[in-house]
Amino acid sequence: MIFTVAIDGPAAAGKGTISRALAARFGFAHLDTGLLYRAVGAKGGDPVAVARSLQPDDLARGDLRTLEAGQAASRVAAIPEVRAALVDFQRRFARAEGGAVLDGRDIGTVICPEAEAKLFITAAPEVRAHRRWLEVGGDEEKVLAEVKERDARDMGRADAPLRPAADAVILDTTGLDIAEAVARAENLVRDRLNRL
Ligand code: DC
């Protein structure tokens, strides 16, 4: 069975948690596409050359979840040649036999417009910053500024900007706990599986 779940949305909206839960629930493979951009940004050097020669080891480094790695990722992600170098890998992953969940910014719009289920997960910036701050600590105001800066860059870039696909279901997790958000996402995927 070929079945793609496309999960897009801004930083710290809950995409990762929901994607992992969906993959476990339905037995699908999961790809956190933000890691690809984080790995390119973290490696330094010429981002286009790095993206073209990215290796599995590059995704395993321990410092890819930091705020700095997020900012570096957002910057290299605005370079069209970097995005182009990462497209084929993501498309193959999305359409591999057995079903796949991919989370990112452009999965439903660019990487896999034909995805059988599309979710756009969002939440108020203050709520997203608070969740991220609980993970990374430090100054919450700084985390909020970082979230807003990344949102603006990811939505404002010319190539594959962050936006919901026309046929995506919007899931606003501002007032939802994890269990509720996951349950709603599961219902959508189950509904789309029943349509096959
Ligand atoms: O999802 P994340 O926070 O790990 O993503 C880090 C950055 O990578 C994000 O700010 C923008 C970029 N990104 C992207 O442009 N397209 C994707 N599909 C995933 C991430």
PDB file of N, CA and C and ligand atoms in Angstrom, residues 7-13 15-16 32-38 64-66 69-78 83 86 90 102-107 111 132 146-147 149-151 153-155 157 159-162, ligand 1:
ATOM      1  N   ILE A   7       2.359  16.175   7.117  1.00  0.00           N
ATOM      2  CA  ILE A   7       2.131  16.998   8.311  1.00  0.00           C
ATOM      3  C   ILE A   7       2.974  18.259   8.185  1.00  0.00           C
ATOM      4  N   ASP A   8       2.325  19.390   8.025  1.00  0.00           N
ATOM      5  CA  ASP A   8       3.060  20.653   7.939  1.00  0.00           C
ATOM      6  C   ASP A   8       2.626  21.594   9.059  1.00  0.00           C
ATOM      7  N   GLY A   9       3.429  22.626   9.264  1.00  0.00           N
ATOM      8  CA  GLY A   9       3.067  23.626  10.258  1.00  0.00           C
ATOM      9  C   GLY A   9       4.305  24.322  10.800  1.00  0.00           C
ATOM     10  N   PRO A  10       4.092  25.394  11.567  1.00  0.00           N
ATOM     11  CA  PRO A  10       5.212  26.173  12.100  1.00  0.00           C
ATOM     12  C   PRO A  10       5.961  25.437  13.209  1.00  0.00           C
ATOM     13  N   ALA A  11       7.076  26.019  13.632  1.00  0.00           N
ATOM     14  CA  ALA A  11       7.930  25.424  14.661  1.00  0.00           C
ATOM     15  C   ALA A  11       7.152  25.184  15.953  1.00  0.00           C
ATOM     16  N   ALA A  12       7.401  24.030  16.560  1.00  0.00           N
ATOM     17  CA  ALA A  12       6.879  23.708  17.900  1.00  0.00           C
ATOM     18  C   ALA A  12       5.352  23.696  17.999  1.00  0.00           C
ATOM     19  N   ALA A  13       4.693  23.334  16.908  1.00  0.00           N
ATOM     20  CA  ALA A  13       3.224  23.244  16.932  1.00  0.00           C
ATOM     21  C   ALA A  13       2.753  21.870  17.402  1.00  0.00           C
ATOM     22  N   LYS A  15       4.027  18.972  15.599  1.00  0.00           N
ATOM     23  CA  LYS A  15       4.132  18.100  14.421  1.00  0.00           C
ATOM     24  C   LYS A  15       4.863  16.802  14.735  1.00  0.00           C
ATOM     25  N   GLY A  16       5.986  16.922  15.458  1.00  0.00           N
ATOM     26  CA  GLY A  16       6.816  15.739  15.733  1.00  0.00           C
ATOM     27  C   GLY A  16       6.079  14.722  16.591  1.00  0.00           C
ATOM     28  N   ASP A  32      11.200  12.968   9.845  1.00  0.00           N
ATOM     29  CA  ASP A  32      11.195  14.353  10.317  1.00  0.00           C
ATOM     30  C   ASP A  32      12.064  15.130   9.335  1.00  0.00           C
ATOM     31  N   THR A  33      11.440  15.805   8.364  1.00  0.00           N
ATOM     32  CA  THR A  33      12.232  16.433   7.299  1.00  0.00           C
ATOM     33  C   THR A  33      13.015  17.643   7.804  1.00  0.00           C
ATOM     34  N   GLY A  34      12.605  18.223   8.934  1.00  0.00           N
ATOM     35  CA  GLY A  34      13.366  19.329   9.510  1.00  0.00           C
ATOM     36  C   GLY A  34      14.793  18.910   9.839  1.00  0.00           C
ATOM     37  N   LEU A  35      14.962  17.624  10.164  1.00  0.00           N
ATOM     38  CA  LEU A  35      16.305  17.116  10.495  1.00  0.00           C
ATOM     39  C   LEU A  35      17.253  17.253   9.312  1.00  0.00           C
ATOM     40  N   LEU A  36      16.724  17.096   8.094  1.00  0.00           N
ATOM     41  CA  LEU A  36      17.581  17.213   6.906  1.00  0.00           C
ATOM     42  C   LEU A  36      18.163  18.625   6.836  1.00  0.00           C
ATOM     43  N   TYR A  37      17.284  19.627   7.038  1.00  0.00           N
ATOM     44  CA  TYR A  37      17.737  21.022   6.976  1.00  0.00           C
ATOM     45  C   TYR A  37      18.612  21.361   8.179  1.00  0.00           C
ATOM     46  N   ARG A  38      18.277  20.816   9.340  1.00  0.00           N
ATOM     47  CA  ARG A  38      19.111  21.038  10.521  1.00  0.00           C
ATOM     48  C   ARG A  38      20.516  20.472  10.298  1.00  0.00           C
ATOM     49  N   LEU A  64      21.395  18.637  16.914  1.00  0.00           N
ATOM     50  CA  LEU A  64      20.502  19.149  15.865  1.00  0.00           C
ATOM     51  C   LEU A  64      19.212  19.760  16.404  1.00  0.00           C
ATOM     52  N   ARG A  65      18.944  19.555  17.714  1.00  0.00           N
ATOM     53  CA  ARG A  65      17.664  20.037  18.267  1.00  0.00           C
ATOM     54  C   ARG A  65      17.770  21.400  18.935  1.00  0.00           C
ATOM     55  N   THR A  66      18.921  22.008  18.934  1.00  0.00           N
ATOM     56  CA  THR A  66      19.098  23.285  19.644  1.00  0.00           C
ATOM     57  C   THR A  66      18.426  24.434  18.878  1.00  0.00           C
ATOM     58  N   ALA A  69      20.575  25.442  15.947  1.00  0.00           N
ATOM     59  CA  ALA A  69      20.456  24.544  14.786  1.00  0.00           C
ATOM     60  C   ALA A  69      19.150  24.810  14.040  1.00  0.00           C
ATOM     61  N   GLY A  70      18.092  25.192  14.784  1.00  0.00           N
ATOM     62  CA  GLY A  70      16.815  25.537  14.149  1.00  0.00           C
ATOM     63  C   GLY A  70      16.943  26.778  13.283  1.00  0.00           C
ATOM     64  N   GLN A  71      17.643  27.773  13.809  1.00  0.00           N
ATOM     65  CA  GLN A  71      17.846  29.008  13.042  1.00  0.00           C
ATOM     66  C   GLN A  71      18.700  28.753  11.804  1.00  0.00           C
ATOM     67  N   ALA A  72      19.778  27.979  11.983  1.00  0.00           N
ATOM     68  CA  ALA A  72      20.652  27.676  10.845  1.00  0.00           C
ATOM     69  C   ALA A  72      19.873  26.901   9.785  1.00  0.00           C
ATOM     70  N   ALA A  73      19.020  25.986  10.229  1.00  0.00           N
ATOM     71  CA  ALA A  73      18.200  25.189   9.304  1.00  0.00           C
ATOM     72  C   ALA A  73      17.275  26.104   8.512  1.00  0.00           C
ATOM     73  N   SER A  74      16.614  27.019   9.218  1.00  0.00           N
ATOM     74  CA  SER A  74      15.664  27.915   8.565  1.00  0.00           C
ATOM     75  C   SER A  74      16.376  28.775   7.516  1.00  0.00           C
ATOM     76  N   ARG A  75      17.630  29.158   7.803  1.00  0.00           N
ATOM     77  CA  ARG A  75      18.370  29.981   6.838  1.00  0.00           C
ATOM     78  C   ARG A  75      18.756  29.184   5.598  1.00  0.00           C
ATOM     79  N   VAL A  76      19.322  27.972   5.780  1.00  0.00           N
ATOM     80  CA  VAL A  76      19.724  27.207   4.582  1.00  0.00           C
ATOM     81  C   VAL A  76      18.496  26.724   3.803  1.00  0.00           C
ATOM     82  N   ALA A  77      17.350  26.598   4.519  1.00  0.00           N
ATOM     83  CA  ALA A  77      16.124  26.113   3.868  1.00  0.00           C
ATOM     84  C   ALA A  77      15.544  27.124   2.888  1.00  0.00           C
ATOM     85  N   ALA A  78      16.023  28.377   2.949  1.00  0.00           N
ATOM     86  CA  ALA A  78      15.544  29.399   2.004  1.00  0.00           C
ATOM     87  C   ALA A  78      16.323  29.365   0.694  1.00  0.00           C
ATOM     88  N   ARG A  83      17.011  23.059  -1.188  1.00  0.00           N
ATOM     89  CA  ARG A  83      15.715  22.365  -1.190  1.00  0.00           C
ATOM     90  C   ARG A  83      15.669  21.333  -2.321  1.00  0.00           C
ATOM     91  N   LEU A  86      17.241  17.988  -1.783  1.00  0.00           N
ATOM     92  CA  LEU A  86      16.633  17.098  -0.782  1.00  0.00           C
ATOM     93  C   LEU A  86      15.282  16.537  -1.223  1.00  0.00           C
ATOM     94  N   GLN A  90      13.076  12.727  -0.143  1.00  0.00           N
ATOM     95  CA  GLN A  90      11.799  12.856   0.567  1.00  0.00           C
ATOM     96  C   GLN A  90      10.657  12.225  -0.229  1.00  0.00           C
ATOM     97  N   LEU A 102       5.390  12.114   6.898  1.00  0.00           N
ATOM     98  CA  LEU A 102       6.491  13.078   6.796  1.00  0.00           C
ATOM     99  C   LEU A 102       6.029  14.375   7.440  1.00  0.00           C
ATOM    100  N   ASP A 103       6.876  14.956   8.286  1.00  0.00           N
ATOM    101  CA  ASP A 103       6.513  16.262   8.829  1.00  0.00           C
ATOM    102  C   ASP A 103       7.535  17.317   8.439  1.00  0.00           C
ATOM    103  N   GLY A 104       7.022  18.522   8.146  1.00  0.00           N
ATOM    104  CA  GLY A 104       7.903  19.599   7.700  1.00  0.00           C
ATOM    105  C   GLY A 104       7.135  20.879   7.460  1.00  0.00           C
ATOM    106  N   ARG A 105       7.484  21.570   6.360  1.00  0.00           N
ATOM    107  CA  ARG A 105       6.844  22.846   6.042  1.00  0.00           C
ATOM    108  C   ARG A 105       6.153  22.808   4.685  1.00  0.00           C
ATOM    109  N   ASP A 106       6.630  21.924   3.800  1.00  0.00           N
ATOM    110  CA  ASP A 106       6.161  21.936   2.404  1.00  0.00           C
ATOM    111  C   ASP A 106       5.776  20.543   1.930  1.00  0.00           C
ATOM    112  N   ILE A 107       5.417  19.666   2.835  1.00  0.00           N
ATOM    113  CA  ILE A 107       5.168  18.270   2.430  1.00  0.00           C
ATOM    114  C   ILE A 107       3.879  18.180   1.599  1.00  0.00           C
ATOM    115  N   ILE A 111       6.421  18.593  -1.711  1.00  0.00           N
ATOM    116  CA  ILE A 111       7.055  17.261  -1.720  1.00  0.00           C
ATOM    117  C   ILE A 111       6.054  16.196  -2.146  1.00  0.00           C
ATOM    118  N   ARG A 132       8.272  24.876  23.601  1.00  0.00           N
ATOM    119  CA  ARG A 132       9.690  24.721  23.240  1.00  0.00           C
ATOM    120  C   ARG A 132      10.577  25.069  24.432  1.00  0.00           C
ATOM    121  N   GLU A 146      12.652  33.771  18.937  1.00  0.00           N
ATOM    122  CA  GLU A 146      13.235  32.830  17.976  1.00  0.00           C
ATOM    123  C   GLU A 146      12.143  32.160  17.154  1.00  0.00           C
ATOM    124  N   VAL A 147      11.063  31.760  17.827  1.00  0.00           N
ATOM    125  CA  VAL A 147       9.939  31.112  17.133  1.00  0.00           C
ATOM    126  C   VAL A 147       9.341  32.071  16.097  1.00  0.00           C
ATOM    127  N   GLU A 149      10.761  34.681  14.679  1.00  0.00           N
ATOM    128  CA  GLU A 149      11.711  34.965  13.603  1.00  0.00           C
ATOM    129  C   GLU A 149      11.709  33.831  12.579  1.00  0.00           C
ATOM    130  N   ARG A 150      11.679  32.600  13.091  1.00  0.00           N
ATOM    131  CA  ARG A 150      11.697  31.437  12.203  1.00  0.00           C
ATOM    132  C   ARG A 150      10.386  31.352  11.403  1.00  0.00           C
ATOM    133  N   ASP A 151       9.250  31.617  12.064  1.00  0.00           N
ATOM    134  CA  ASP A 151       7.955  31.643  11.357  1.00  0.00           C
ATOM    135  C   ASP A 151       8.017  32.612  10.182  1.00  0.00           C
ATOM    136  N   ARG A 153      10.563  33.846   8.570  1.00  0.00           N
ATOM    137  CA  ARG A 153      11.457  33.447   7.489  1.00  0.00           C
ATOM    138  C   ARG A 153      10.852  32.282   6.705  1.00  0.00           C
ATOM    139  N   ASP A 154      10.284  31.302   7.429  1.00  0.00           N
ATOM    140  CA  ASP A 154       9.748  30.107   6.754  1.00  0.00           C
ATOM    141  C   ASP A 154       8.512  30.451   5.908  1.00  0.00           C
ATOM    142  N   MET A 155       7.719  31.440   6.365  1.00  0.00           N
ATOM    143  CA  MET A 155       6.518  31.808   5.605  1.00  0.00           C
ATOM    144  C   MET A 155       6.837  32.802   4.498  1.00  0.00           C
ATOM    145  N   ARG A 157       9.749  33.100   2.645  1.00  0.00           N
ATOM    146  CA  ARG A 157      10.698  32.777   1.569  1.00  0.00           C
ATOM    147  C   ARG A 157       9.949  32.532   0.254  1.00  0.00           C
ATOM    148  N   ASP A 159      10.749  30.293  -2.181  1.00  0.00           N
ATOM    149  CA  ASP A 159      10.691  28.889  -2.622  1.00  0.00           C
ATOM    150  C   ASP A 159      10.031  28.031  -1.537  1.00  0.00           C
ATOM    151  N   ALA A 160       8.920  27.390  -1.876  1.00  0.00           N
ATOM    152  CA  ALA A 160       8.220  26.474  -0.964  1.00  0.00           C
ATOM    153  C   ALA A 160       7.965  27.096   0.413  1.00  0.00           C
ATOM    154  N   PRO A 161       7.312  28.268   0.460  1.00  0.00           N
ATOM    155  CA  PRO A 161       7.047  28.875   1.773  1.00  0.00           C
ATOM    156  C   PRO A 161       6.075  28.029   2.585  1.00  0.00           C
ATOM    157  N   LEU A 162       6.162  28.195   3.899  1.00  0.00           N
ATOM    158  CA  LEU A 162       5.237  27.502   4.794  1.00  0.00           C
ATOM    159  C   LEU A 162       3.828  28.044   4.600  1.00  0.00           C
TER     160      LEU A 162
HETATM  161  O1   DC B   1      10.707  21.288  11.846  1.00  0.00           O
HETATM  162  P1   DC B   1      12.034  21.903  12.343  1.00  0.00           P
HETATM  163  O2   DC B   1      11.844  22.946  13.399  1.00  0.00           O
HETATM  164  O3   DC B   1      13.030  20.871  12.721  1.00  0.00           O
HETATM  165  O4   DC B   1      12.632  22.634  11.035  1.00  0.00           O
HETATM  166  C1   DC B   1      13.805  23.418  11.073  1.00  0.00           C
HETATM  167  C2   DC B   1      13.813  24.387   9.904  1.00  0.00           C
HETATM  168  O5   DC B   1      13.975  23.683   8.679  1.00  0.00           O
HETATM  169  C3   DC B   1      12.534  25.190   9.741  1.00  0.00           C
HETATM  170  O6   DC B   1      12.582  26.403  10.469  1.00  0.00           O
HETATM  171  C4   DC B   1      12.449  25.406   8.249  1.00  0.00           C
HETATM  172  C5   DC B   1      13.194  24.251   7.651  1.00  0.00           C
HETATM  173  N1   DC B   1      12.321  23.230   7.054  1.00  0.00           N
HETATM  174  C6   DC B   1      11.841  23.461   5.788  1.00  0.00           C
HETATM  175  O7   DC B   1      12.089  24.520   5.216  1.00  0.00           O
HETATM  176  N2   DC B   1      11.105  22.510   5.147  1.00  0.00           N
HETATM  177  C7   DC B   1      10.806  21.362   5.755  1.00  0.00           C
HETATM  178  N3   DC B   1      10.087  20.434   5.091  1.00  0.00           N
HETATM  179  C8   DC B   1      11.254  21.118   7.080  1.00  0.00           C
HETATM  180  C9   DC B   1      12.007  22.090   7.719  1.00  0.00           C
END
